[in-house]
mmCIF file with all atom_site columns, C-alpha atoms in Angstrom:
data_model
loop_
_atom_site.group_PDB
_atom_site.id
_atom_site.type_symbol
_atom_site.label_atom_id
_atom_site.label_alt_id
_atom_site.label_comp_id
_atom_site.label_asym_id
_atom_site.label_entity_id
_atom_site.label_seq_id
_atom_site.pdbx_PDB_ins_code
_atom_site.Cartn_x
_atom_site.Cartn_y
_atom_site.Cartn_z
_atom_site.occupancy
_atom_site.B_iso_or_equiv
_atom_site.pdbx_formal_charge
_atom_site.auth_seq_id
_atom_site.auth_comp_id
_atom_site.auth_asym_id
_atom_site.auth_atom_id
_atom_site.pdbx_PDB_model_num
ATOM 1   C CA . UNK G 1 1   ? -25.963 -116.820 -81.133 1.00 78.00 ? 65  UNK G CA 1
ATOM 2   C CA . UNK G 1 2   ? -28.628 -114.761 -79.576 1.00 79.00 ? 66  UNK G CA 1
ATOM 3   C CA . UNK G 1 3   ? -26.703 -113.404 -77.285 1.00 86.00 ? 67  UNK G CA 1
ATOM 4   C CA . UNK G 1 4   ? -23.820 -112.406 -79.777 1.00 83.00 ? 68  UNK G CA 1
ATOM 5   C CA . UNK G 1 5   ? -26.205 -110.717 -81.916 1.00 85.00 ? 69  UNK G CA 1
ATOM 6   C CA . UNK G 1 6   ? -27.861 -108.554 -78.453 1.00 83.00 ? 70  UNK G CA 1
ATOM 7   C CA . UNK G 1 7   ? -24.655 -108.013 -78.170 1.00 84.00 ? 71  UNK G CA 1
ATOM 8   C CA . UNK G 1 8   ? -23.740 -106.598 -81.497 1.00 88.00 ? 72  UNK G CA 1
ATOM 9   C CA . UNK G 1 9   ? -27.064 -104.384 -81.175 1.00 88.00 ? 73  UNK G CA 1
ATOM 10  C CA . UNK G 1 10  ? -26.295 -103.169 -77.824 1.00 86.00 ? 74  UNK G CA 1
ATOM 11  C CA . UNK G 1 11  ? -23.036 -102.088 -78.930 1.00 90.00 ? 75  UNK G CA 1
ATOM 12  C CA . UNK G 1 12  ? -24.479 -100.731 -81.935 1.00 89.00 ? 76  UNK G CA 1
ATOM 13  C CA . UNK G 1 13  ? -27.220 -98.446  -79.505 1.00 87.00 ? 77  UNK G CA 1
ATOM 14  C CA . UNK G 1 14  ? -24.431 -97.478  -76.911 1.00 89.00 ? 78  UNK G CA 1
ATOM 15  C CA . UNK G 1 15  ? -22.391 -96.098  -80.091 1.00 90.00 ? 79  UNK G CA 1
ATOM 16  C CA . UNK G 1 16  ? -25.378 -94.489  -81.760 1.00 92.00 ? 80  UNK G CA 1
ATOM 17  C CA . UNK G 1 17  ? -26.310 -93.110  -78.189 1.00 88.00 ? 81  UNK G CA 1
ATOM 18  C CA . UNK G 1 18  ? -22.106 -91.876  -77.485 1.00 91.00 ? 82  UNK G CA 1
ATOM 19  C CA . UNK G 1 19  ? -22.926 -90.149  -81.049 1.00 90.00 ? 83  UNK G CA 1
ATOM 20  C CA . UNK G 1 20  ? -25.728 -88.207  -80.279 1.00 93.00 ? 84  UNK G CA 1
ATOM 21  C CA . UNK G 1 21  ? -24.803 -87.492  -77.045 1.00 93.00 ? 85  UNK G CA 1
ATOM 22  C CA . UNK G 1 22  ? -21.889 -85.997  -78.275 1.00 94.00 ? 86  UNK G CA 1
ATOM 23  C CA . UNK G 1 23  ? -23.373 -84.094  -81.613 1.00 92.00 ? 87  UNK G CA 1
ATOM 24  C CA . UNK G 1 24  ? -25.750 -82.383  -78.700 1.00 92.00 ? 88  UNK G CA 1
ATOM 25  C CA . UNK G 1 25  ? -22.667 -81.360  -76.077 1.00 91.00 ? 89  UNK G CA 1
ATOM 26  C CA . UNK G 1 26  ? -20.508 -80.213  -79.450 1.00 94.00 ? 90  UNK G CA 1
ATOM 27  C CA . UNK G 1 27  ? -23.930 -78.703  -80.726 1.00 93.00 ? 91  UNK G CA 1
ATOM 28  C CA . UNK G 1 28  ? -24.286 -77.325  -76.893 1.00 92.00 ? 92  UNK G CA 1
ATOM 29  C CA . UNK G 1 29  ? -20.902 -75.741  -77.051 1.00 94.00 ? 93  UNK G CA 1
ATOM 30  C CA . UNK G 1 30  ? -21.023 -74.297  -80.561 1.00 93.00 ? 94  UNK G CA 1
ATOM 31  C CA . UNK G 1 31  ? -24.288 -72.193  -79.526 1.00 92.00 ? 95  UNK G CA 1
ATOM 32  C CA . UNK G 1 32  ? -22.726 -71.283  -75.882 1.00 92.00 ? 96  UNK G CA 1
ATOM 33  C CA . UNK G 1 33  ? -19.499 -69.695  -78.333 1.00 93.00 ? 97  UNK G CA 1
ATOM 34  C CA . UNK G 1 34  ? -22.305 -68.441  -81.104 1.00 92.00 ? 98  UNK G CA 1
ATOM 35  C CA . UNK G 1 35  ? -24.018 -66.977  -77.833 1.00 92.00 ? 99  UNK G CA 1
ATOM 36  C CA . UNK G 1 36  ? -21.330 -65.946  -75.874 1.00 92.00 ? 100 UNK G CA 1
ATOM 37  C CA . UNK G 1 37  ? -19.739 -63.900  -78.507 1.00 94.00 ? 101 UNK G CA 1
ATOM 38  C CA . UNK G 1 38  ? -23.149 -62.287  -79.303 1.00 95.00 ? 102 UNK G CA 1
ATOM 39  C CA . UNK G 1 39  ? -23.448 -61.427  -75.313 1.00 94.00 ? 103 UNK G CA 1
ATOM 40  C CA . UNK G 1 40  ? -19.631 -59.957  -75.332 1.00 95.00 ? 104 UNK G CA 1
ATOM 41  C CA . UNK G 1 41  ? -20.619 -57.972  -78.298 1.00 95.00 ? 105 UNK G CA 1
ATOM 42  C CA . UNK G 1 42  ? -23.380 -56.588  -76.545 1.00 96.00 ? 106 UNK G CA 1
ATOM 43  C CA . UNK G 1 43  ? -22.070 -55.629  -73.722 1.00 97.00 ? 107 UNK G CA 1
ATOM 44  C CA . UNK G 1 44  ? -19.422 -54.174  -75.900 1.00 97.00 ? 108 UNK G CA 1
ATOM 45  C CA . UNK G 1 45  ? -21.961 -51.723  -77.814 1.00 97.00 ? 109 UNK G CA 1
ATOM 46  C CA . UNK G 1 46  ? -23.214 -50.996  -74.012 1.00 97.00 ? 110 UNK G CA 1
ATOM 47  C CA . UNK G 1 47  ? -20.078 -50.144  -72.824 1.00 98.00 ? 111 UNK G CA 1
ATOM 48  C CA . UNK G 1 48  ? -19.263 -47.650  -75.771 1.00 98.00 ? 112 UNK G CA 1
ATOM 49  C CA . UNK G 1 49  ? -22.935 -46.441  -75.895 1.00 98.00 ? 113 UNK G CA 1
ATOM 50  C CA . UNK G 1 50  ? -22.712 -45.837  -72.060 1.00 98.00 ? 114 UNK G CA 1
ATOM 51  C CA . UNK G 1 51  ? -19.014 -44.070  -72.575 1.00 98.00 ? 115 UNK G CA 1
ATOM 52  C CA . UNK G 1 52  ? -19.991 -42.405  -74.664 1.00 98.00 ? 116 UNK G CA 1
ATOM 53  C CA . UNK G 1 53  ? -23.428 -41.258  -73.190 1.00 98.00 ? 117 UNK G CA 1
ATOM 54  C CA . UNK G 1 54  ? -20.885 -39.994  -70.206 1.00 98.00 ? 118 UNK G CA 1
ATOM 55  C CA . UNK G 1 55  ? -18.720 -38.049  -72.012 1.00 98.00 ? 119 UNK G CA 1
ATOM 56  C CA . UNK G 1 56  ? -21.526 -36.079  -73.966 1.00 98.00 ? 120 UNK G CA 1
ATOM 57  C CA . UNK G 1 57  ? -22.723 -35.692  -70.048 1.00 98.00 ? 121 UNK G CA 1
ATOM 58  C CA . UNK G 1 58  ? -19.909 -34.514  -69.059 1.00 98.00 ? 122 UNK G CA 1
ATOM 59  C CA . UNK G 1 59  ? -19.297 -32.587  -72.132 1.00 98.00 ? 123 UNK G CA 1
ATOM 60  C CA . UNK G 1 60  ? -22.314 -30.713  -71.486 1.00 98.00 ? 124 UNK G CA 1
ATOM 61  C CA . UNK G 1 61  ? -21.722 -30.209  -67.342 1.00 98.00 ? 125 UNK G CA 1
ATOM 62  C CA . UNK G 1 62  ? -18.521 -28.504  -68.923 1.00 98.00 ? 126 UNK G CA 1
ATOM 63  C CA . UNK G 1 63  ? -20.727 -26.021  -70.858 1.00 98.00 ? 127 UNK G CA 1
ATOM 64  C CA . UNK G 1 64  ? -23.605 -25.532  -68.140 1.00 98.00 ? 128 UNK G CA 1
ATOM 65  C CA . UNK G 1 65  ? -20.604 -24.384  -66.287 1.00 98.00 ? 129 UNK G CA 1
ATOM 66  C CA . UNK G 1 66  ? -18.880 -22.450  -69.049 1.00 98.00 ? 130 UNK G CA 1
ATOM 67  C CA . UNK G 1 67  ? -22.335 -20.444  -69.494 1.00 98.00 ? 131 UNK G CA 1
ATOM 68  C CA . UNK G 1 68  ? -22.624 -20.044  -65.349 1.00 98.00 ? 132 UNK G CA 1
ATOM 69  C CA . UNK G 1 69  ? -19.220 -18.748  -65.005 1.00 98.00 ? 133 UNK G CA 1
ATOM 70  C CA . UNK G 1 70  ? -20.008 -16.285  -68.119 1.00 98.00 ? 134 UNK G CA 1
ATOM 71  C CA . UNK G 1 71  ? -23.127 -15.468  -66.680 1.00 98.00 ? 135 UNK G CA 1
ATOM 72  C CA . UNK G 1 72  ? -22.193 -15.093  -63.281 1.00 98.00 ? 136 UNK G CA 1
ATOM 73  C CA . UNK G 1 73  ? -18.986 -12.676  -64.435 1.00 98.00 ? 137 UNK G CA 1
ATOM 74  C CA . UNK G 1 74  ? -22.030 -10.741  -66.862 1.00 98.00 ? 138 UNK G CA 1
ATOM 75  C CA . UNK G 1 75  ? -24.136 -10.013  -63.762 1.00 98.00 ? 139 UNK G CA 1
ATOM 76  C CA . UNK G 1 76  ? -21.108 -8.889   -61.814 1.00 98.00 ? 140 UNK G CA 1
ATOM 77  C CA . UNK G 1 77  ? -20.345 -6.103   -64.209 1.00 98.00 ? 141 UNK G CA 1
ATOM 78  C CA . UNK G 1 78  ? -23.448 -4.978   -65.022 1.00 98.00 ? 142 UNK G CA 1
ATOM 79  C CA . UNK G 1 79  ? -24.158 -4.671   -61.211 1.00 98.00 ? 143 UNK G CA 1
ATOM 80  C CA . UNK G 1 80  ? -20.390 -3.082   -60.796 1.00 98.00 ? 144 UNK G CA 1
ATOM 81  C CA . UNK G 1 81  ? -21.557 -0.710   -63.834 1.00 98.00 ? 145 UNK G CA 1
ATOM 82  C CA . UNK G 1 82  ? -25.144 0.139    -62.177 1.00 98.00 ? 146 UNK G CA 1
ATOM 83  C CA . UNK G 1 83  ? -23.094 0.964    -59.146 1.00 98.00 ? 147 UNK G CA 1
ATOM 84  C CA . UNK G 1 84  ? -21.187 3.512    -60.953 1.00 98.00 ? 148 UNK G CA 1
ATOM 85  C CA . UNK G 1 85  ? -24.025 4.723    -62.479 1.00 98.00 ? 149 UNK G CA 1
ATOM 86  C CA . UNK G 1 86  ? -26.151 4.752    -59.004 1.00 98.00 ? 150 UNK G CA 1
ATOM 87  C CA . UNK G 1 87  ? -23.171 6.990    -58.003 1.00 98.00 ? 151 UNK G CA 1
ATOM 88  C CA . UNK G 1 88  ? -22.891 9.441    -60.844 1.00 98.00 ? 152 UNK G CA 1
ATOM 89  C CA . UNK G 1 89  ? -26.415 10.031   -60.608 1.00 98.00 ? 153 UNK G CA 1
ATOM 90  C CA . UNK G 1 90  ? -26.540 10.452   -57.015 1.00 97.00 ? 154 UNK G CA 1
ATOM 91  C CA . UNK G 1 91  ? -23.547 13.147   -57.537 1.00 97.00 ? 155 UNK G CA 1
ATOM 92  C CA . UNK G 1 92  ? -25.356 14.512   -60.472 1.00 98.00 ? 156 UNK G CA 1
ATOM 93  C CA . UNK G 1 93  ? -28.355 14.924   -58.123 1.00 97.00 ? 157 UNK G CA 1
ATOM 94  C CA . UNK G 1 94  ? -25.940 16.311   -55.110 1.00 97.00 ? 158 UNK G CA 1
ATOM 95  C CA . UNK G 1 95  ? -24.646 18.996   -58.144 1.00 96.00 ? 159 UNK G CA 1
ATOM 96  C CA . UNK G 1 96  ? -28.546 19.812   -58.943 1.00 97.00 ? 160 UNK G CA 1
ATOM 97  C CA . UNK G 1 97  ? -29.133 20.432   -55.158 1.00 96.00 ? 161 UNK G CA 1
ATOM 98  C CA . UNK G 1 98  ? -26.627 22.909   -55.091 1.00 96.00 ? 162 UNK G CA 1
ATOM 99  C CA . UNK G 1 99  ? -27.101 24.632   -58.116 1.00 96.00 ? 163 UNK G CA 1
ATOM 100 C CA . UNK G 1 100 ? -30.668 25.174   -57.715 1.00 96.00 ? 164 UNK G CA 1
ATOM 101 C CA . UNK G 1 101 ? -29.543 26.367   -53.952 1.00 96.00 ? 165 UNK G CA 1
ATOM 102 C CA . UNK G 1 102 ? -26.895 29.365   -55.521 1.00 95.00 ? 166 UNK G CA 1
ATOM 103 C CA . UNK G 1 103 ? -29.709 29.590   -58.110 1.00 93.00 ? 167 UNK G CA 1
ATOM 104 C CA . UNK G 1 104 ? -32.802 30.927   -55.140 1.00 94.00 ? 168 UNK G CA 1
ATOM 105 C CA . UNK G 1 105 ? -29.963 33.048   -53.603 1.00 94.00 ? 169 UNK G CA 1
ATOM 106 C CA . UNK G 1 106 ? -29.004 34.562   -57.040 1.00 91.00 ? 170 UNK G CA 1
ATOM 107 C CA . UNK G 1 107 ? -32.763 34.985   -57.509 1.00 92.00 ? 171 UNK G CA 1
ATOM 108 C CA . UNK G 1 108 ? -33.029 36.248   -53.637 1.00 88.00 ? 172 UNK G CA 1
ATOM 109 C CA . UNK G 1 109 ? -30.082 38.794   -54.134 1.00 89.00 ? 173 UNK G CA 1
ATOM 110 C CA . UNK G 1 110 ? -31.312 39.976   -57.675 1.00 90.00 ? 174 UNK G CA 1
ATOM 111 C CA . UNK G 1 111 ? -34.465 40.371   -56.117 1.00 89.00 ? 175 UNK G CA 1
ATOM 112 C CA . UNK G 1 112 ? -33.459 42.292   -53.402 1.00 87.00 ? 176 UNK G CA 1
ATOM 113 C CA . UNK G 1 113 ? -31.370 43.912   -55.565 1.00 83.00 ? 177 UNK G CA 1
ATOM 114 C CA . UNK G 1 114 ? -34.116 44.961   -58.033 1.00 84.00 ? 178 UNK G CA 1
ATOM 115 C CA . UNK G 1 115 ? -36.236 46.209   -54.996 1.00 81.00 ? 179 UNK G CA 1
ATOM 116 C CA . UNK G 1 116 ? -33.463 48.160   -53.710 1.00 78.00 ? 180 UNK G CA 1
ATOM 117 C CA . UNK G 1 117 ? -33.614 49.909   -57.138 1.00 75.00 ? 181 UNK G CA 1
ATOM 118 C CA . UNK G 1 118 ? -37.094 50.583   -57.312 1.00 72.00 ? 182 UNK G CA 1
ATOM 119 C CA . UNK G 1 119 ? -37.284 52.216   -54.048 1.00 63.00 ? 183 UNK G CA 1
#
């Protein structure tokens, strides 16, 4: 009779036992899904943060290059215009030179001129 009713209580401890050990690997998996879905939603906000991170980089390597292109074709024609300008002048100055040359021989000629008539 004893040994029926260690029996029965065995039993009874080997089901409660099966029970909890199965509420804890269901309770197990239910938090590994709760988890894992929290993880993959994670690393789904990285993944669009970090996209999105690169394409404002590369958005803005775009316009660095935009404003060096510009900038670089700017100092091009300003030094292509101070060229032309270097030029002018230096013709303006080569003009000057010979003006003021025909000028002193005028003035030489006038003055020798002038003497001639005073004498």
């Amino acid at each position: 009779m004893w040994e029926a009713t260690l029996a029965q209580m065995k039993k009874h401890f080997e089901n409660q036992f099966e029970d909890m050990e199965q509420k804890s690997i269901t309770e197990k998996q239910r938090r590994e899904e709760y988890y894992g879905e929290q993880l993959a939603d994670a690393e789904a906000r990285h993944q669009e943060e970090y996209n999105l991170l690169n394409e404002e980089a590369e958005s803005l390597r775009e316009e660095n290059q935009e404003m060096k292109n510009f900038l670089t074709s700017q100092i091009n024609n300003l030094e292509h215009e101070i060229d032309i300008k270097n030029r002018h002048i230096e013709s303006m100055e080569k003009a000057l030179a010979e003006l003021r040359e025909k000028s002193e021989k005028v003035e030489a000629e006038q003055q020798m001129v002038n003497e001639g008539l005073r004498a």
